[in-house]
Short mmCIF file of C-alpha atoms in Angstrom, two decimals:
data_model
loop_
_atom_site.label_atom_id
_atom_site.label_comp_id
_atom_site.label_asym_id
_atom_site.label_seq_id
_atom_site.Cartn_x
_atom_site.Cartn_y
_atom_site.Cartn_z
CA MET A 1381 -2.92 -4.78 -4.65
CA TYR A 1382 -3.80 -5.11 -1.13
CA GLY A 1383 -6.79 -7.29 1.37
CA ASN A 1384 -8.21 -6.08 4.19
CA THR A 1385 -7.57 -6.46 7.38
CA PHE A 1386 -9.16 -7.94 10.57
CA MET A 1387 -8.68 -7.92 13.92
CA THR A 1388 -9.13 -11.46 16.22
CA ALA A 1389 -10.74 -11.07 19.73
CA GLU A 1390 -7.84 -11.68 21.63
CA GLU A 1391 -6.01 -8.40 19.64
CA ALA A 1392 -9.33 -6.44 20.11
CA LYS A 1393 -9.94 -7.06 23.42
CA GLN A 1394 -5.99 -6.04 23.88
CA MET A 1395 -6.72 -3.08 22.65
CA ASP A 1396 -8.99 -1.38 24.73
CA GLN A 1397 -6.90 -2.14 27.66
CA THR A 1398 -3.73 0.01 26.93
CA GLN A 1399 -3.83 3.56 28.69
CA ASP A 1400 -2.85 6.77 27.65
CA ASN A 1401 -1.63 9.68 29.11
CA PRO A 1402 -5.71 11.38 28.87
CA GLN A 1403 -4.35 14.64 28.40
CA LYS A 1404 -2.34 14.31 25.04
CA LEU A 1405 -5.51 11.30 24.23
CA ILE A 1406 -8.03 14.13 24.19
CA ALA A 1407 -5.81 16.59 21.90
CA PHE A 1408 -4.75 14.05 19.68
CA GLU A 1409 -8.19 12.74 18.76
CA ALA A 1410 -9.16 16.27 18.76
CA ARG A 1411 -6.55 17.35 15.38
CA ILE A 1412 -7.89 13.74 13.88
CA GLU A 1413 -11.45 14.94 14.12
CA ARG A 1414 -10.66 18.34 12.81
CA GLY A 1415 -8.73 16.17 9.64
CA GLU A 1416 -5.36 16.89 10.38
CA LYS A 1417 -2.78 14.47 9.48
CA ILE A 1418 -0.63 12.60 12.31
CA GLU A 1419 3.25 12.57 11.42
CA PRO A 1420 6.01 10.21 12.50
CA GLY A 1421 7.25 12.64 14.96
CA ASP A 1422 3.85 13.36 16.37
CA TRP A 1423 2.72 12.18 20.22
CA MET A 1424 0.26 9.21 19.62
CA PRO A 1425 -1.36 6.08 21.00
CA VAL A 1426 0.61 2.89 22.17
CA ASP A 1427 -2.30 1.74 20.17
CA TYR A 1428 -2.70 3.51 17.47
CA ARG A 1429 1.25 2.82 16.37
CA LYS A 1430 0.86 -0.96 17.21
CA GLN A 1431 -2.49 -0.98 14.51
CA LEU A 1432 -0.78 0.92 12.12
CA ILE A 1433 2.36 -0.84 12.34
CA ARG A 1434 -0.08 -4.53 11.52
CA MET A 1435 -2.29 -2.74 8.90
CA ILE A 1436 0.65 -1.11 6.93
CA GLU A 1437 2.85 -3.70 6.98
CA GLN A 1438 -0.11 -6.66 6.12
CA HIS A 1439 -0.95 -4.03 3.17
CA ALA A 1440 2.90 -4.15 2.47
CA HIS A 1441 3.44 -7.97 2.43
CA SER A 1442 0.24 -7.98 0.00
CA GLU A 1443 1.86 -5.96 -2.57
CA ILE A 1444 5.15 -8.78 -2.28
CA VAL A 1445 3.49 -11.55 -2.47
CA GLY A 1446 0.41 -10.27 -4.32
CA ALA A 1447 3.08 -9.87 -7.40
CA LEU A 1448 3.87 -13.40 -7.40
CA PRO A 1449 0.70 -14.96 -8.99
CA GLU A 1450 1.57 -12.56 -11.75
CA GLY A 1451 4.95 -12.52 -12.41
CA THR A 1452 4.43 -16.37 -13.35
CA TRP A 1453 2.56 -14.74 -16.25
CA ILE A 1454 5.26 -13.22 -17.64
CA THR A 1455 7.25 -15.75 -19.69
CA ARG A 1456 3.54 -16.95 -20.96
CA SER A 1457 2.21 -13.44 -21.55
CA PRO A 1458 0.21 -13.52 -25.36
CA GLY A 1459 1.71 -11.00 -26.80
CA PHE A 1460 4.36 -8.57 -26.46
CA LYS A 1461 2.72 -5.32 -25.53
CA ARG A 1462 1.09 -7.72 -22.95
CA LYS A 1463 3.96 -8.54 -21.47
CA LEU A 1464 5.41 -5.23 -21.76
CA ALA A 1465 2.65 -4.25 -19.54
CA LEU A 1466 2.55 -7.00 -17.29
CA ILE A 1467 6.09 -6.41 -16.41
CA ALA A 1468 5.33 -3.06 -15.65
CA LYS A 1469 2.37 -3.77 -13.44
CA VAL A 1470 4.42 -6.29 -11.74
CA GLN A 1471 7.47 -4.05 -10.95
CA ASP A 1472 4.76 -1.68 -9.93
CA GLU A 1473 3.57 -3.77 -7.25
CA ILE A 1474 6.86 -4.01 -5.52
CA GLY A 1475 7.73 -0.48 -5.72
CA HIS A 1476 3.98 -0.19 -4.01
CA GLY A 1477 5.96 -2.40 -1.32
CA GLN A 1478 8.72 -0.32 -0.87
CA LEU A 1479 6.89 2.80 -0.67
CA LEU A 1480 4.39 0.79 2.17
CA TYR A 1481 7.41 -0.27 4.00
CA SER A 1482 8.78 3.49 4.01
CA ALA A 1483 5.81 4.44 5.90
CA CYS A 1484 5.68 2.13 7.99
CA GLU A 1485 9.20 2.44 9.08
CA THR A 1486 8.48 5.94 10.10
CA LEU A 1487 6.76 4.01 13.11
CA GLY A 1488 9.40 2.40 14.24
CA LYS A 1489 9.23 -0.91 12.93
CA THR A 1490 12.40 -1.93 10.51
CA ARG A 1491 12.54 -3.57 7.43
CA GLU A 1492 14.37 -6.49 7.96
CA GLU A 1493 11.45 -6.90 11.49
CA MET A 1494 8.98 -6.84 8.81
CA LEU A 1495 10.54 -8.82 6.37
CA ASP A 1496 11.67 -11.60 8.78
CA ASP A 1497 7.59 -11.90 10.13
CA LEU A 1498 6.39 -12.49 6.94
CA LEU A 1499 9.01 -15.57 6.63
CA SER A 1500 7.96 -16.40 9.91
CA GLY A 1501 4.11 -16.11 9.51
CA LYS A 1502 3.78 -14.03 12.23
CA SER A 1503 2.78 -11.29 9.48
CA LYS A 1504 -0.18 -12.01 7.21
CA TYR A 1505 -0.80 -11.15 4.00
CA SER A 1506 -4.05 -10.50 2.25
CA ASN A 1507 -5.51 -13.82 1.83
CA VAL A 1508 -6.71 -13.33 -1.85
CA PHE A 1509 -2.77 -14.21 -3.33
CA ASN A 1510 -2.99 -17.97 -1.61
CA TYR A 1511 -5.05 -18.68 -4.59
CA PRO A 1512 -3.13 -19.72 -7.97
CA ALA A 1513 -3.50 -17.88 -11.26
CA LYS A 1514 -4.20 -20.87 -13.42
CA THR A 1515 -5.04 -19.18 -17.15
CA TRP A 1516 -4.44 -16.15 -19.22
CA ALA A 1517 -8.19 -15.80 -17.76
CA ASP A 1518 -6.75 -15.11 -14.72
CA MET A 1519 -4.69 -12.81 -15.44
CA ALA A 1520 -7.75 -10.36 -16.55
CA VAL A 1521 -9.87 -11.18 -13.69
CA ILE A 1522 -6.88 -10.38 -11.04
CA GLY A 1523 -5.87 -7.07 -12.81
CA PHE A 1524 -9.33 -6.06 -13.28
CA LEU A 1525 -11.25 -7.36 -10.41
CA VAL A 1526 -9.00 -7.90 -7.57
CA ASP A 1527 -7.28 -4.72 -8.47
CA GLY A 1528 -10.29 -3.07 -8.44
CA ALA A 1529 -11.37 -4.52 -4.74
CA ALA A 1530 -8.07 -3.18 -4.00
CA ILE A 1531 -8.11 0.33 -5.45
CA VAL A 1532 -11.85 0.78 -3.26
CA ASN A 1533 -10.32 -0.44 0.09
CA GLN A 1534 -6.96 1.66 -0.74
CA VAL A 1535 -8.85 5.19 -1.99
CA ILE A 1536 -11.05 5.21 1.22
CA ASN A 1537 -7.81 4.16 3.32
CA SER A 1538 -5.87 7.15 1.91
CA LYS A 1539 -8.41 9.66 3.43
CA GLY A 1540 -6.90 8.08 6.94
CA SER A 1541 -5.21 10.08 9.44
CA TYR A 1542 -1.33 8.83 8.86
CA GLY A 1543 0.23 10.80 6.77
CA PRO A 1544 3.09 9.03 5.48
CA TYR A 1545 0.65 6.11 5.11
CA CYS A 1546 -2.07 8.48 2.98
CA ARG A 1547 0.79 10.12 0.83
CA ALA A 1548 2.15 6.21 -0.34
CA LEU A 1549 -1.63 5.47 -0.85
CA GLU A 1550 -2.14 8.35 -3.22
CA ARG A 1551 0.77 7.61 -4.92
CA ILE A 1552 -0.25 3.74 -5.42
CA CYS A 1553 -3.62 4.96 -6.55
CA PHE A 1554 -2.34 6.71 -9.41
CA GLU A 1555 -0.27 3.93 -10.42
CA GLU A 1556 -3.35 1.53 -9.65
CA SER A 1557 -5.30 3.12 -12.07
CA PHE A 1558 -3.35 1.55 -15.37
CA HIS A 1559 -3.32 -1.89 -13.52
CA LEU A 1560 -6.60 -1.58 -13.22
CA LYS A 1561 -7.54 -0.43 -17.25
CA GLN A 1562 -4.67 -3.21 -18.94
CA GLY A 1563 -6.82 -5.49 -16.65
CA HIS A 1564 -10.42 -4.05 -18.05
CA ASP A 1565 -8.31 -4.43 -21.31
CA ASN A 1566 -7.69 -7.96 -20.99
CA PHE A 1567 -11.19 -9.16 -19.68
CA VAL A 1568 -13.26 -7.38 -22.64
CA PHE A 1569 -10.99 -8.68 -25.05
CA LEU A 1570 -11.81 -12.38 -24.05
CA ALA A 1571 -15.11 -11.71 -23.24
CA THR A 1572 -15.42 -10.57 -26.38
CA GLY A 1573 -13.69 -13.30 -28.08
CA THR A 1574 -14.07 -16.67 -29.33
CA ASN A 1575 -16.32 -18.82 -27.84
CA VAL A 1576 -13.45 -20.79 -26.52
CA GLN A 1577 -11.79 -16.94 -24.98
CA ARG A 1578 -15.46 -16.44 -22.97
CA GLU A 1579 -15.28 -19.76 -21.50
CA MET A 1580 -11.91 -19.09 -20.34
CA VAL A 1581 -13.02 -15.87 -18.18
CA GLN A 1582 -15.99 -16.90 -17.36
CA GLU A 1583 -14.27 -19.69 -15.26
CA ALA A 1584 -11.69 -17.71 -14.52
CA LEU A 1585 -14.60 -15.80 -12.83
CA ASN A 1586 -16.20 -18.61 -11.51
CA ARG A 1587 -13.05 -19.36 -9.40
CA TRP A 1588 -12.31 -15.86 -7.97
CA TYR A 1589 -15.99 -14.86 -7.14
CA ILE A 1590 -15.38 -16.31 -3.71
CA PRO A 1591 -12.35 -15.29 -2.89
CA LEU A 1592 -13.45 -11.71 -3.96
CA LEU A 1593 -16.36 -11.60 -1.62
CA HIS A 1594 -13.77 -12.70 0.76
CA PHE A 1595 -11.53 -10.18 -0.08
CA PHE A 1596 -12.84 -6.90 2.19
CA GLY A 1597 -13.32 -9.47 5.45
CA PRO A 1598 -15.39 -10.99 7.39
CA SER A 1599 -19.22 -9.67 7.88
CA ASP A 1600 -19.70 -6.50 9.96
CA LYS A 1601 -22.25 -8.81 11.78
CA THR A 1602 -19.39 -11.22 12.54
CA SER A 1603 -16.00 -8.96 12.74
CA VAL A 1604 -14.89 -8.11 15.85
CA HIS A 1605 -15.36 -4.20 15.33
CA SER A 1606 -13.27 -1.19 17.02
CA GLU A 1607 -14.91 1.55 18.06
CA LYS A 1608 -11.47 3.05 18.07
CA LEU A 1609 -10.40 1.99 14.61
CA MET A 1610 -12.93 4.58 13.26
CA LYS A 1611 -12.15 7.60 15.70
CA TRP A 1612 -8.93 7.40 15.00
CA LYS A 1613 -9.40 7.11 11.56
CA ILE A 1614 -7.30 4.06 10.60
CA LYS A 1615 -10.50 2.46 9.45
CA LEU A 1616 -12.64 4.36 7.37
CA ALA A 1617 -15.74 2.32 6.55
CA THR A 1618 -16.83 -1.49 7.19
CA ASN A 1619 -16.13 -4.80 5.33
CA ASP A 1620 -19.46 -4.70 4.44
CA ASP A 1621 -19.85 -0.65 3.24
CA MET A 1622 -16.33 -1.73 1.19
CA ARG A 1623 -18.02 -5.12 -0.22
CA ASN A 1624 -21.23 -3.60 -1.28
CA GLN A 1625 -19.56 -0.63 -3.14
CA PHE A 1626 -17.00 -2.97 -4.90
CA LEU A 1627 -20.29 -5.10 -5.98
CA ASP A 1628 -22.15 -1.47 -7.00
CA GLN A 1629 -19.40 -0.80 -9.47
CA TYR A 1630 -18.05 -4.08 -11.05
CA VAL A 1631 -20.85 -6.29 -11.04
CA PRO A 1632 -22.55 -4.08 -13.69
CA LYS A 1633 -19.55 -4.24 -15.80
CA ILE A 1634 -19.00 -7.98 -15.56
CA ARG A 1635 -22.63 -8.67 -16.78
CA GLU A 1636 -22.29 -5.87 -19.76
CA VAL A 1637 -20.44 -8.47 -21.63
CA GLY A 1638 -22.44 -11.10 -20.72
CA LEU A 1639 -20.71 -13.14 -17.96
CA THR A 1640 -22.32 -14.31 -15.20
CA LEU A 1641 -21.29 -14.77 -11.29
CA PRO A 1642 -21.51 -18.22 -9.92
CA ASP A 1643 -24.74 -16.91 -7.25
CA GLU A 1644 -27.94 -16.94 -8.21
CA LYS A 1645 -28.74 -15.09 -4.80
CA LEU A 1646 -26.98 -11.99 -6.45
CA LYS A 1647 -28.52 -9.60 -6.30
CA LYS A 1648 -29.02 -5.61 -5.65
CA ASN A 1649 -31.76 -5.19 -3.27
CA LEU A 1650 -33.72 -1.75 -4.27
CA GLU A 1651 -34.79 -0.74 -1.07
CA THR A 1652 -31.91 -1.12 1.53
CA ASN A 1653 -29.88 0.04 -1.94
CA LYS A 1654 -27.72 -3.20 -0.72
CA TRP A 1655 -25.75 -6.23 -2.63
CA GLU A 1656 -27.36 -9.35 -1.59
CA PHE A 1657 -25.42 -12.86 -2.31
CA SER A 1658 -24.92 -16.51 -0.47
CA ASP A 1659 -22.87 -16.82 2.19
CA PRO A 1660 -19.07 -17.25 0.70
CA ASP A 1661 -17.98 -19.80 3.34
CA TRP A 1662 -15.79 -17.83 6.09
CA ASP A 1663 -15.00 -21.32 7.27
CA GLU A 1664 -13.06 -21.68 4.33
CA PHE A 1665 -11.31 -17.91 4.98
CA TYR A 1666 -10.39 -18.58 8.05
CA ARG A 1667 -9.10 -21.71 6.82
CA VAL A 1668 -7.12 -20.05 4.10
CA VAL A 1669 -5.73 -17.31 6.58
CA ASN A 1670 -4.44 -19.95 8.91
CA GLY A 1671 -2.04 -21.40 6.37
CA ASP A 1672 -4.35 -24.00 4.69
CA GLY A 1673 -4.65 -22.47 1.37
CA PRO A 1674 -3.73 -23.93 -2.14
CA CYS A 1675 -0.57 -21.43 -2.66
CA ASN A 1676 0.30 -20.08 0.98
CA LYS A 1677 3.64 -22.64 1.00
CA GLU A 1678 4.38 -22.30 -2.23
CA ARG A 1679 4.08 -18.67 -1.64
CA LEU A 1680 6.19 -18.13 1.06
CA GLU A 1681 8.66 -20.76 0.06
CA VAL A 1682 9.44 -17.86 -2.85
CA ARG A 1683 9.90 -15.50 -0.87
CA ARG A 1684 12.10 -16.96 0.83
CA PHE A 1685 14.32 -18.38 -2.12
CA ALA A 1686 14.64 -14.20 -2.80
CA GLU A 1687 15.16 -13.75 0.97
CA GLU A 1688 18.14 -16.37 0.99
CA GLN A 1689 19.67 -16.05 -2.76
CA GLY A 1690 19.81 -12.41 -2.05
CA ARG A 1691 21.13 -12.17 1.07
CA TRP A 1692 24.76 -12.41 0.14
CA VAL A 1693 24.65 -9.38 -2.08
CA ARG A 1694 23.07 -7.52 0.98
CA GLN A 1695 25.53 -8.28 3.26
CA ALA A 1696 28.52 -7.92 1.43
CA LEU A 1697 26.99 -3.98 0.33
CA VAL A 1698 26.55 -3.41 4.07
CA ASN A 1699 28.91 -0.62 6.24
CA PRO A 1700 29.30 -1.88 9.28
CA GLN A 1701 29.41 1.69 10.20
CA ASP A 1702 26.21 2.43 9.01
CA LYS A 1703 23.56 3.31 11.51
CA TYR A 1704 19.94 3.05 10.87
CA VAL A 1705 17.59 5.74 11.19
CA THR A 1706 14.36 5.92 10.52
CA PRO A 1707 12.81 8.17 7.99
CA PHE A 1708 11.42 11.48 8.49
CA ALA A 1709 8.17 11.16 6.33
CA MET B 658 10.23 -26.07 -4.65
CA SER B 659 14.14 -26.13 -4.07
CA ASN B 660 15.95 -23.25 -3.17
CA GLU B 661 18.47 -23.83 -5.45
CA SER B 662 19.23 -20.98 -8.04
CA LEU B 663 19.36 -21.68 -11.58
CA ASP B 664 22.05 -19.99 -12.26
CA PRO B 665 25.02 -22.41 -12.14
CA ARG B 666 27.72 -19.23 -10.54
CA ILE B 667 25.49 -19.27 -7.85
CA ARG B 668 25.54 -22.46 -7.34
CA ARG B 669 28.96 -22.67 -6.91
CA LEU B 670 29.49 -19.57 -4.54
CA ASP B 671 29.03 -21.54 -0.54
CA LEU B 672 26.06 -19.89 0.44
CA GLU B 673 25.46 -22.44 3.41
CA HIS B 674 27.58 -19.78 5.76
CA VAL B 675 25.25 -17.05 4.90
CA LYS B 676 22.27 -19.40 4.78
CA ASN B 677 22.91 -20.83 8.21
CA GLY B 678 25.06 -18.15 9.44
CA VAL B 679 25.94 -15.38 11.37
CA GLN B 680 24.02 -12.12 11.08
CA PRO B 681 26.22 -8.49 10.78
CA THR B 682 25.60 -6.46 14.05
CA ASN B 683 24.24 -4.05 11.69
CA SER B 684 22.06 -5.82 8.81
CA HIS B 685 20.69 -2.85 7.24
CA TRP B 686 21.22 -0.22 5.11
CA ILE B 687 21.13 3.44 5.26
CA THR B 688 18.31 5.14 4.62
CA PHE B 689 18.06 8.02 2.34
CA GLU B 690 15.70 11.04 1.71
CA VAL B 691 15.03 11.37 -2.22
CA PHE B 692 13.69 14.90 -3.49
CA HIS B 693 12.27 14.48 -7.22
CA GLN B 694 12.97 17.31 -9.58
CA GLU B 695 10.13 17.17 -12.55
CA LYS B 696 11.45 19.51 -15.06
CA ARG B 697 14.91 22.16 -15.17
CA GLY B 698 14.42 25.19 -12.74
CA ARG B 699 11.85 23.29 -11.23
CA GLN B 700 12.17 22.82 -7.05
CA ALA B 701 13.04 19.34 -6.13
CA ILE B 702 10.25 18.16 -4.13
CA HIS B 703 10.58 15.50 -1.27
CA VAL B 704 8.98 12.56 -2.46
CA GLY B 705 10.10 9.13 0.07
CA ILE B 706 12.96 7.35 1.10
CA VAL B 707 15.09 4.68 -0.59
CA HIS B 708 17.58 2.21 1.36
CA ALA B 709 20.53 1.79 -0.17
CA PRO B 710 24.85 0.70 1.18
CA SER B 711 25.91 4.48 -0.89
CA PRO B 712 24.51 7.56 -2.58
CA GLU B 713 24.90 5.91 -5.96
CA ILE B 714 23.14 2.48 -5.64
CA ALA B 715 20.27 5.05 -3.61
CA LEU B 716 19.95 7.04 -6.90
CA MET B 717 19.82 3.92 -8.60
CA PHE B 718 16.42 2.78 -6.39
CA ALA B 719 15.28 6.02 -6.52
CA LYS B 720 14.76 6.29 -10.10
CA GLU B 721 13.49 3.12 -10.15
CA GLN B 722 10.73 3.87 -7.67
CA TYR B 723 10.19 7.44 -8.16
CA ALA B 724 10.89 7.75 -11.40
CA ARG B 725 8.38 5.69 -12.96
CA ARG B 726 5.75 8.10 -14.22
CA LYS B 727 5.49 11.34 -15.82
CA SER B 728 8.64 13.48 -16.43
CA THR B 729 11.64 13.87 -14.78
CA SER B 730 14.75 15.92 -15.14
CA ASN B 731 17.04 14.86 -11.85
CA LEU B 732 16.61 13.16 -8.51
CA TRP B 733 18.37 13.92 -4.98
CA VAL B 734 19.34 11.47 -2.53
CA VAL B 735 20.21 13.11 0.89
CA LYS B 736 21.10 10.31 4.25
CA SER B 737 17.99 10.74 6.92
CA SER B 738 20.68 11.56 9.34
CA GLU B 739 22.04 14.53 7.82
CA VAL B 740 18.24 16.10 7.44
CA PHE B 741 17.56 18.32 10.28
CA THR B 742 14.35 19.65 11.61
CA PHE B 743 12.46 21.08 13.67
CA ALA B 744 11.08 19.29 17.08
CA SER B 745 7.17 18.44 15.87
CA GLU B 746 5.76 20.23 18.85
CA ASP B 747 7.70 23.22 17.97
CA GLU B 748 5.00 23.72 15.29
CA ASP B 749 3.64 26.70 17.01
CA ILE B 750 7.19 28.90 16.25
CA PHE B 751 5.34 29.24 12.92
CA GLU B 752 1.96 30.19 14.10
CA THR B 753 1.57 33.58 13.82
CA THR B 754 2.84 34.10 10.49
CA PRO B 755 -0.56 33.93 8.48
CA ASP B 756 -1.68 36.42 10.90
CA LYS B 757 1.19 39.50 9.84
CA THR B 758 -1.24 40.42 7.36
CA PHE B 759 0.94 43.63 6.68
CA ARG B 760 3.02 41.76 4.85
CA GLU B 761 0.93 41.34 2.09
CA PRO B 762 -0.50 43.47 -0.91
CA GLY B 763 -3.70 43.17 -0.12
CA PHE B 764 -3.49 44.97 3.46
CA TYR B 765 -2.92 48.20 1.53
CA LYS B 766 -6.12 49.82 0.55
CA VAL B 767 -4.92 53.01 -1.02
CA ARG B 768 -7.38 53.14 -3.44
CA ASP B 769 -9.86 54.22 -0.69
CA ARG B 770 -7.93 56.69 0.45
CA ILE B 771 -7.72 58.44 -3.07
CA GLU B 772 -11.16 57.87 -4.03
CA ALA B 773 -11.94 59.66 -0.86
CA TYR B 774 -9.13 62.13 -1.53
CA LYS B 775 -11.48 62.60 -5.09
CA ASN B 776 -14.98 62.93 -3.51
CA LYS B 777 -13.96 66.14 -1.51
CA HIS B 778 -12.09 68.05 -4.01
CA SER B 779 -14.22 67.91 -7.28
#
């Protein structure tokens, strides 16, 4: 699972000031233009490396933190089959985190540095995981719609220019297709069930509607948008385009089982072919990004607990003779 | 939320010195490249890396991470530091290989000559 990343105005300004060897830059951009992948040993602009590290690292943290709301439901899953599926899904998410940390390491940041930056709050993770999973219906909505949104994002990003990230994403998308199906299965089961079950899933939908709109990041009109990121194929679609694609794919699937989304303005404009909706309070989005969400503290506490309680095991196994080596691909 | 473990065996350990304490000079595990073999007789294909303190544990992690779907007959792990490669900017040493079409069966058009011979002598 994953949320979109965005840049602050400050970061975008810094980015345009970095100077690279102009000849190498031309050759580099020509390679990307031809559709070639960039590999770890290749020359790359300073900002290309920096932006990729930021993005892949955020993605990795999102996988790890994203497993937490669902992890709490393993012991409370209704029935053995659902429990098995949920365990497998949560384990997948942690594996995805590992794959992404590996991809990011090829750019020169060690895994330990990334985990430290997560705990200190220096690196972020997707905002959507700062909201609680109150009932089993939240599991259905997360598995179906949050994973669905993540897949929209990840399929697009897997066409990017950095080889190790693309390879990790291809593997991730392949595995996520099961997450989506089991989410949809849970969702439809509740939606076609008793009145109480329908009510439960409707309430969960109402809770997740705004975080899902926030998921793809601020609107293109307001977000700091870098031409460079698009040119370098780090970013391949704008936030609004991805959000629109998501609504296109999933709103009909919600409505076909007679459920609604809590927004009277939500409808597709048939002339522009774009979805229209009420403005999803972006102040709340920034507030939660900056640490003041319902679960920010709880999520990092759990991560810190794992870090501290497991440290002695990791340290006991370290051989002081070993040297850290950046992976090849 | 308390950071105390629910497991009494862990609580009995003195972890304070680890929590507050000295990081060893090297806190990293070894990086291993992982190769996956789908069936007996197939080639092992590079799929990614794991971090582990030993090859045995690397294999265990590789199983958890790279053998979670479809079939697997075996996994290999190799220390990344033991893998030798060409520098990526030397890629051009392989550039002319696809041009050497005389190494390919399609390069040899014997049939044309035979047909020409037959036409001439019939």
